[in-house]
PDB file of C-alpha atoms in Angstrom:
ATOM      1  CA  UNK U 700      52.668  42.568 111.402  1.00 47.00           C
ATOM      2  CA  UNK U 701      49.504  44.357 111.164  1.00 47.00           C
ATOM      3  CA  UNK U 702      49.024  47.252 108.628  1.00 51.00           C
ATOM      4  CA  UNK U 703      46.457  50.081 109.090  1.00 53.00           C
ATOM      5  CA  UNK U 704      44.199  48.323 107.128  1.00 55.00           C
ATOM      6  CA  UNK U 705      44.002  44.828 109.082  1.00 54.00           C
ATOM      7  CA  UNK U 706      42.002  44.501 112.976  1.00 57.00           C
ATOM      8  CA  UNK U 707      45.068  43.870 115.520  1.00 59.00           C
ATOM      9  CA  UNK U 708      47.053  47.112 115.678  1.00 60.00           C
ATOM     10  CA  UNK U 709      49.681  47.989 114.434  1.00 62.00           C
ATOM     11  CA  UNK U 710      52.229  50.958 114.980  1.00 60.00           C
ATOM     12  CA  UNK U 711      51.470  54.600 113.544  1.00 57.00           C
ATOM     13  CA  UNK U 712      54.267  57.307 113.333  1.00 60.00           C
ATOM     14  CA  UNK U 713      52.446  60.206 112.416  1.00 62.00           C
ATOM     15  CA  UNK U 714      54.284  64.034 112.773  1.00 60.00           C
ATOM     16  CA  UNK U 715      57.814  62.670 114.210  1.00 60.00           C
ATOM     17  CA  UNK U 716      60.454  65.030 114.800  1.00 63.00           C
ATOM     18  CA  UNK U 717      63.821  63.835 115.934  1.00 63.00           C
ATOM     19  CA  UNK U 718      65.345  60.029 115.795  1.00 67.00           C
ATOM     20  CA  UNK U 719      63.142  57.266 117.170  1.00 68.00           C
ATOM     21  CA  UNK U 720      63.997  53.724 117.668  1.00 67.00           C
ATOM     22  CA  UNK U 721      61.875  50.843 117.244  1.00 70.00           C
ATOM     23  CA  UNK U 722      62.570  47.521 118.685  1.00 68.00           C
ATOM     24  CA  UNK U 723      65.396  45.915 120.933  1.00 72.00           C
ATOM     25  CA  UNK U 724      68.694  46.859 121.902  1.00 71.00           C
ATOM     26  CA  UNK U 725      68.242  50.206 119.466  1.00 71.00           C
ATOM     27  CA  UNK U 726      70.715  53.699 119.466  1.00 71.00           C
ATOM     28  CA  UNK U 727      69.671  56.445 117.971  1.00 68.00           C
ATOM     29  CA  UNK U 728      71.771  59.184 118.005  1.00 68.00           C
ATOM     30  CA  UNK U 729      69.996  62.850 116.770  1.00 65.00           C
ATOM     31  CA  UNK U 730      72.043  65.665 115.728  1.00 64.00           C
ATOM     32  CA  UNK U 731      70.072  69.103 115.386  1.00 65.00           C
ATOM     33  CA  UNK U 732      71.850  71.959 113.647  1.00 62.00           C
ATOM     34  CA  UNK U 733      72.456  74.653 115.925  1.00 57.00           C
ATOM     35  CA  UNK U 734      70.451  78.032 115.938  1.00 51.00           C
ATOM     36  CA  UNK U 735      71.805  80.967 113.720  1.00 55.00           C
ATOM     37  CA  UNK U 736      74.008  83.196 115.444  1.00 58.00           C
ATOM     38  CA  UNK U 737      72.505  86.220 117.375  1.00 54.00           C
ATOM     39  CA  UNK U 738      73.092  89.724 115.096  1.00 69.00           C
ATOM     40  CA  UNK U 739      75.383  91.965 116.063  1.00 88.00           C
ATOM     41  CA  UNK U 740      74.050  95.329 115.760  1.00 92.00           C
ATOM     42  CA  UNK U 741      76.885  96.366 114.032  1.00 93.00           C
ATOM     43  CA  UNK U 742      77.039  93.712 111.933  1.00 94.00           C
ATOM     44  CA  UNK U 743      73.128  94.139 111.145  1.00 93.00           C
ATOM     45  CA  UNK U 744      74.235  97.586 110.038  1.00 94.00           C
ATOM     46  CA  UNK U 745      77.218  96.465 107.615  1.00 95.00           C
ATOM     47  CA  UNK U 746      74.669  93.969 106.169  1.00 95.00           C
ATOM     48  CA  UNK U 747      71.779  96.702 105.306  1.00 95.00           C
ATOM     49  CA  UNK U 748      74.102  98.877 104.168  1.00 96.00           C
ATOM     50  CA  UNK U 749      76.328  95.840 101.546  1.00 96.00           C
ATOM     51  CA  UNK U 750      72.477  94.907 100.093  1.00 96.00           C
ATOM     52  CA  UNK U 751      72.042  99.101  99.428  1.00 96.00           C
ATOM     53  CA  UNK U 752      75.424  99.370  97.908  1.00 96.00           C
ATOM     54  CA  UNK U 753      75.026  96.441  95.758  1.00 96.00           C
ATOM     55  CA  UNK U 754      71.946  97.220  94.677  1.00 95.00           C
ATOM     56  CA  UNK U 755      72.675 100.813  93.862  1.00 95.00           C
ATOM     57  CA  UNK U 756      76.008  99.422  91.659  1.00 94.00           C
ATOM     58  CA  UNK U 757      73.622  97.989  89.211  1.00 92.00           C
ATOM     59  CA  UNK U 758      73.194 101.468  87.493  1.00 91.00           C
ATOM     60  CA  UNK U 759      77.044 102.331  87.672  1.00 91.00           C
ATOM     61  CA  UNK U 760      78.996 101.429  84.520  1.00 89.00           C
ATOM     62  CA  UNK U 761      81.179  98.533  85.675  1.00 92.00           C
ATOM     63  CA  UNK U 762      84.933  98.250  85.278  1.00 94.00           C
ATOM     64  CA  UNK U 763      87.129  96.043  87.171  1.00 95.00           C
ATOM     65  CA  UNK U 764      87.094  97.997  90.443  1.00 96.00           C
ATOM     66  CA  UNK U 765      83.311  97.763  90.349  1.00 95.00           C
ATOM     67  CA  UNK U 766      83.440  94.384  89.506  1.00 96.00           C
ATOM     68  CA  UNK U 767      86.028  93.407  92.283  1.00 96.00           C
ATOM     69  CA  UNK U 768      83.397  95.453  94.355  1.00 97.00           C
ATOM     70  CA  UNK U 769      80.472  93.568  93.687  1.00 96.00           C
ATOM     71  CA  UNK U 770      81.841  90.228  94.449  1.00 97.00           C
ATOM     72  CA  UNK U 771      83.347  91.292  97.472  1.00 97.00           C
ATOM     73  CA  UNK U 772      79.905  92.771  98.415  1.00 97.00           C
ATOM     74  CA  UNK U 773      78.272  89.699  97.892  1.00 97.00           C
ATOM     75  CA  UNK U 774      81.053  87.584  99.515  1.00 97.00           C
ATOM     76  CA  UNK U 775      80.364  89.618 102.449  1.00 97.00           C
ATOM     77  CA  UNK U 776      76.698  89.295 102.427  1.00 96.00           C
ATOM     78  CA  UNK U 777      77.147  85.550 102.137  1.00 96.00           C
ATOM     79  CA  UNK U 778      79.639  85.500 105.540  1.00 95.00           C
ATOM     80  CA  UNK U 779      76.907  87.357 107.407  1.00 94.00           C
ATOM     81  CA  UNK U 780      74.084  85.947 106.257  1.00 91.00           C
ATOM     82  CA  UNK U 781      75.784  82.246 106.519  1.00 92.00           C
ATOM     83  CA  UNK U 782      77.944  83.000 110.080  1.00 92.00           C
ATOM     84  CA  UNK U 783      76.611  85.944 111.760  1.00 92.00           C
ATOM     85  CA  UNK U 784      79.437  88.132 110.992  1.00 94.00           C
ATOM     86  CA  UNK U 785      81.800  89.207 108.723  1.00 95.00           C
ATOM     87  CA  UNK U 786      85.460  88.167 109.464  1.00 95.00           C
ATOM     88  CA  UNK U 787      88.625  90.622 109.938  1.00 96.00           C
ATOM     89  CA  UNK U 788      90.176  89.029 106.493  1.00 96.00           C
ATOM     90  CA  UNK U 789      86.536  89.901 104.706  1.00 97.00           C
ATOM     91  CA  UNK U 790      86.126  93.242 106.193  1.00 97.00           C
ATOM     92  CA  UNK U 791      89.995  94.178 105.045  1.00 96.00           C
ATOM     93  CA  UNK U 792      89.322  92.940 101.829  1.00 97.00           C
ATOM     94  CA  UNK U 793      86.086  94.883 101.422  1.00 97.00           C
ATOM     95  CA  UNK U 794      87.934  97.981 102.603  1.00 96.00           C
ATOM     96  CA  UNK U 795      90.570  97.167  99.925  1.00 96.00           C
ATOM     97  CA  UNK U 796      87.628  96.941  97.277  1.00 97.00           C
ATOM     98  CA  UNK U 797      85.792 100.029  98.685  1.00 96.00           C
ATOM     99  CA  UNK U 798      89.268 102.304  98.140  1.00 95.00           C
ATOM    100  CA  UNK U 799      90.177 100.856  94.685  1.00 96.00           C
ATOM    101  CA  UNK U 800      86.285 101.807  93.356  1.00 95.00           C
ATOM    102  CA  UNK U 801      86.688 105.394  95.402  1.00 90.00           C
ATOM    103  CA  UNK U 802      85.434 107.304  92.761  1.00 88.00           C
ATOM    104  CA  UNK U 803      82.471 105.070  91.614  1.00 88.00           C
ATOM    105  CA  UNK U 804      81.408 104.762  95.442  1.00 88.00           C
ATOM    106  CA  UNK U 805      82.298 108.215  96.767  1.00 86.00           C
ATOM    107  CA  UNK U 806      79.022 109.327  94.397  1.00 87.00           C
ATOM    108  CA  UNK U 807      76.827 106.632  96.128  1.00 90.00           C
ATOM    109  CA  UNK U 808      75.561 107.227  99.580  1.00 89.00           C
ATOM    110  CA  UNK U 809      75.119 103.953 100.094  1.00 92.00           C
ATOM    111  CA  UNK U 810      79.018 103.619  99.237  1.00 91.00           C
ATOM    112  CA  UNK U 811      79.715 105.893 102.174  1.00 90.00           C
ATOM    113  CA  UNK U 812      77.501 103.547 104.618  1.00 92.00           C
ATOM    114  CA  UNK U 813      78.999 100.487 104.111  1.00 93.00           C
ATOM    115  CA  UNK U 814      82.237 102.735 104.890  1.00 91.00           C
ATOM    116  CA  UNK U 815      81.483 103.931 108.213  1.00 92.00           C
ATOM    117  CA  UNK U 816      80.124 100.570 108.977  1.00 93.00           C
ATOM    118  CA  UNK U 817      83.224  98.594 107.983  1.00 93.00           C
ATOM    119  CA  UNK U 818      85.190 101.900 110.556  1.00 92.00           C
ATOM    120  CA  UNK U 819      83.381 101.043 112.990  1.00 92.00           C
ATOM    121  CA  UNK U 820      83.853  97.308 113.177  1.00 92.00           C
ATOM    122  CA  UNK U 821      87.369  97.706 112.329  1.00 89.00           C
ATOM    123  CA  UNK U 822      88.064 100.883 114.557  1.00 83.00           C
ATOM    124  CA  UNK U 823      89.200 102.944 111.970  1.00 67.00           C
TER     125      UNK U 823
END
């Protein structure tokens, strides 16, 4: 076989995307990972308002209602990030979360967003 450095030609691959096949009787079989989901504006909206919350929590003193919070928070902003949405289970445990840490996140504005976000995707 020729090499790039020896007269009689050779084969060059050079910015290949996908499967190839080289030779006789070859199957190549290309799976491409499917495009992220399209946002929901609603969903956009729970998503801003989870990364204000959870960044505002930094300054509250934590306790385990806070703490429950948090993870919850991120677990959500994981889910939307990952699938496009946050699920009915995630959305009722966030609620859960959001009530048990009332009076830590009825001083935060940003508590009150994610709120009225989680309402409005819930009806309710």
């Amino acid at each position: 076989m020729a090499t790039a450095d020896q007269p009689g030609g050779g084969n060059y691959l050079r910015n290949v995307r996908g499967a190839i096949a080289i030779g006789n009787q070859n199957t190549v079989t290309n799976y491409e990972a499917a495009a992220p989901p399209a946002a929901d504006p609603a969903q956009a909206e729970l998503l801003r308002a989870v990364r204000a919350l959870r960044g505002d929590l930094t300054v509250v003193v934590e306790n385990p209602e806070t703490l429950a919070l948090r993870t919850e928070l991120a677990d959500t902003e994981t889910e939307i990030a990952d699938t496009g949405a946050a699920g009915p289970g995630r959305l009722a445990r966030l609620r859960t979360a959001l009530t048990d840490a009332g009076a830590v996140v009825g001083l935060l504005a940003s508590g009150a967003a994610v709120g009225q976000a989680v309402a409005a995707l819930v009806g309710g």
